[in-house]
Amino acid sequence: MNKGQLIEEIAQKTSTKKEAQVILETTLEAIKNSLKENEPVAIAGFGTFKVKEKKARTGRNPKTGETIQIPAKKTIVFKPAKDLKELL
């Protein structure tokens, strides 16, 4: 499902596509802003998004076999809620 299909789905339960688009974009923007501030976002019955810091580590260039240093970085992780896991 892509963003357009998600807007269609929301629009079926609200009055218009435009309202659905505003609702979705506002929700996504709020999630992005919270993650930018390193605040987890928990949606009951769905799951939790949070920022995880990965430590710097040593890796290997697959083409040359050369050892390289991979810098530390932040990534976003999603942990599904129990209810969501049970659907699968």
mmCIF file of C-alpha atoms in Angstrom:
data_model
loop_
_atom_site.group_PDB
_atom_site.id
_atom_site.type_symbol
_atom_site.label_atom_id
_atom_site.label_comp_id
_atom_site.label_asym_id
_atom_site.label_seq_id
_atom_site.Cartn_x
_atom_site.Cartn_y
_atom_site.Cartn_z
ATOM 1 C CA MET A 1 0.000 0.000 0.000
ATOM 2 C CA ASN A 2 1.366 3.416 -0.931
ATOM 3 C CA LYS A 3 0.506 6.901 0.328
ATOM 4 C CA GLY A 4 -2.188 7.435 -2.317
ATOM 5 C CA GLN A 5 -3.905 4.165 -1.473
ATOM 6 C CA LEU A 6 -3.747 5.019 2.224
ATOM 7 C CA ILE A 7 -5.390 8.383 1.516
ATOM 8 C CA GLU A 8 -8.142 6.566 -0.449
ATOM 9 C CA GLU A 9 -8.722 4.238 2.508
ATOM 10 C CA ILE A 10 -8.964 7.157 4.948
ATOM 11 C CA ALA A 11 -11.205 9.118 2.539
ATOM 12 C CA GLN A 12 -13.753 6.286 2.552
ATOM 13 C CA LYS A 13 -14.230 6.835 6.301
ATOM 14 C CA THR A 14 -14.056 10.652 6.240
ATOM 15 C CA SER A 15 -15.741 13.154 3.983
ATOM 16 C CA THR A 16 -13.166 13.966 1.299
ATOM 17 C CA LYS A 17 -9.817 12.947 -0.170
ATOM 18 C CA LYS A 18 -8.449 16.398 0.649
ATOM 19 C CA GLU A 19 -9.321 15.975 4.353
ATOM 20 C CA ALA A 20 -7.830 12.492 4.322
ATOM 21 C CA GLN A 21 -4.623 13.851 2.798
ATOM 22 C CA VAL A 22 -4.392 16.584 5.464
ATOM 23 C CA ILE A 23 -5.002 14.021 8.227
ATOM 24 C CA LEU A 24 -2.338 11.652 6.910
ATOM 25 C CA GLU A 25 0.255 14.351 6.227
ATOM 26 C CA THR A 26 -0.299 15.920 9.664
ATOM 27 C CA THR A 27 0.090 12.523 11.333
ATOM 28 C CA LEU A 28 3.268 11.694 9.417
ATOM 29 C CA GLU A 29 4.735 15.141 10.137
ATOM 30 C CA ALA A 30 4.040 14.721 13.877
ATOM 31 C CA ILE A 31 5.764 11.310 13.833
ATOM 32 C CA LYS A 32 8.780 12.753 11.978
ATOM 33 C CA ASN A 33 9.072 15.686 14.390
ATOM 34 C CA SER A 34 8.949 13.403 17.435
ATOM 35 C CA LEU A 35 11.603 11.094 15.993
ATOM 36 C CA LYS A 36 13.776 14.091 15.097
ATOM 37 C CA GLU A 37 13.700 15.005 18.821
ATOM 38 C CA ASN A 38 14.621 11.382 19.728
ATOM 39 C CA GLU A 39 11.165 10.842 21.238
ATOM 40 C CA PRO A 40 9.566 7.432 20.645
ATOM 41 C CA VAL A 41 6.133 7.336 18.996
ATOM 42 C CA ALA A 42 3.800 4.671 20.401
ATOM 43 C CA ILE A 43 0.499 3.938 18.659
ATOM 44 C CA ALA A 44 -1.637 1.601 20.762
ATOM 45 C CA GLY A 45 -2.501 -1.629 18.955
ATOM 46 C CA PHE A 46 -0.063 -0.821 16.144
ATOM 47 C CA GLY A 47 3.465 -0.421 17.471
ATOM 48 C CA THR A 48 6.298 1.888 18.464
ATOM 49 C CA PHE A 49 8.733 3.847 16.320
ATOM 50 C CA LYS A 50 11.976 4.948 17.952
ATOM 51 C CA VAL A 51 15.445 6.177 17.103
ATOM 52 C CA LYS A 52 18.268 3.750 17.775
ATOM 53 C CA GLU A 53 21.918 4.685 17.724
ATOM 54 C CA LYS A 54 24.227 2.207 16.045
ATOM 55 C CA LYS A 55 27.820 2.184 17.273
ATOM 56 C CA ALA A 56 30.805 2.680 15.012
ATOM 57 C CA ARG A 57 32.243 -0.614 13.856
ATOM 58 C CA THR A 58 34.826 -2.194 11.645
ATOM 59 C CA GLY A 59 33.634 -3.558 8.307
ATOM 60 C CA ARG A 60 35.078 -4.846 5.089
ATOM 61 C CA ASN A 61 34.832 -3.514 1.545
ATOM 62 C CA PRO A 62 33.315 -6.475 -0.372
ATOM 63 C CA LYS A 63 35.114 -5.562 -3.626
ATOM 64 C CA THR A 64 38.627 -5.095 -2.279
ATOM 65 C CA GLY A 65 38.547 -6.946 1.028
ATOM 66 C CA GLU A 66 39.984 -3.806 2.644
ATOM 67 C CA THR A 67 39.091 -3.222 6.305
ATOM 68 C CA ILE A 68 37.152 0.024 6.773
ATOM 69 C CA GLN A 69 35.711 1.930 9.716
ATOM 70 C CA ILE A 70 31.920 2.318 9.557
ATOM 71 C CA PRO A 71 30.866 5.454 11.481
ATOM 72 C CA ALA A 72 28.181 5.550 14.178
ATOM 73 C CA LYS A 73 24.729 6.517 12.922
ATOM 74 C CA LYS A 74 21.112 6.834 13.960
ATOM 75 C CA THR A 75 18.383 4.686 12.468
ATOM 76 C CA ILE A 76 14.641 4.282 12.990
ATOM 77 C CA VAL A 77 13.307 1.002 14.325
ATOM 78 C CA PHE A 78 9.706 -0.186 14.510
ATOM 79 C CA LYS A 79 8.488 -2.671 17.078
ATOM 80 C CA PRO A 80 5.007 -3.966 16.235
ATOM 81 C CA ALA A 81 2.419 -4.268 18.998
ATOM 82 C CA LYS A 82 1.333 -7.717 20.115
ATOM 83 C CA ASP A 83 -2.062 -7.287 18.392
ATOM 84 C CA LEU A 84 -0.373 -6.475 15.080
ATOM 85 C CA LYS A 85 2.014 -9.433 15.367
ATOM 86 C CA GLU A 86 -0.916 -11.783 15.951
ATOM 87 C CA LEU A 87 -2.504 -10.727 12.637
ATOM 88 C CA LEU A 88 0.378 -12.266 10.708
#
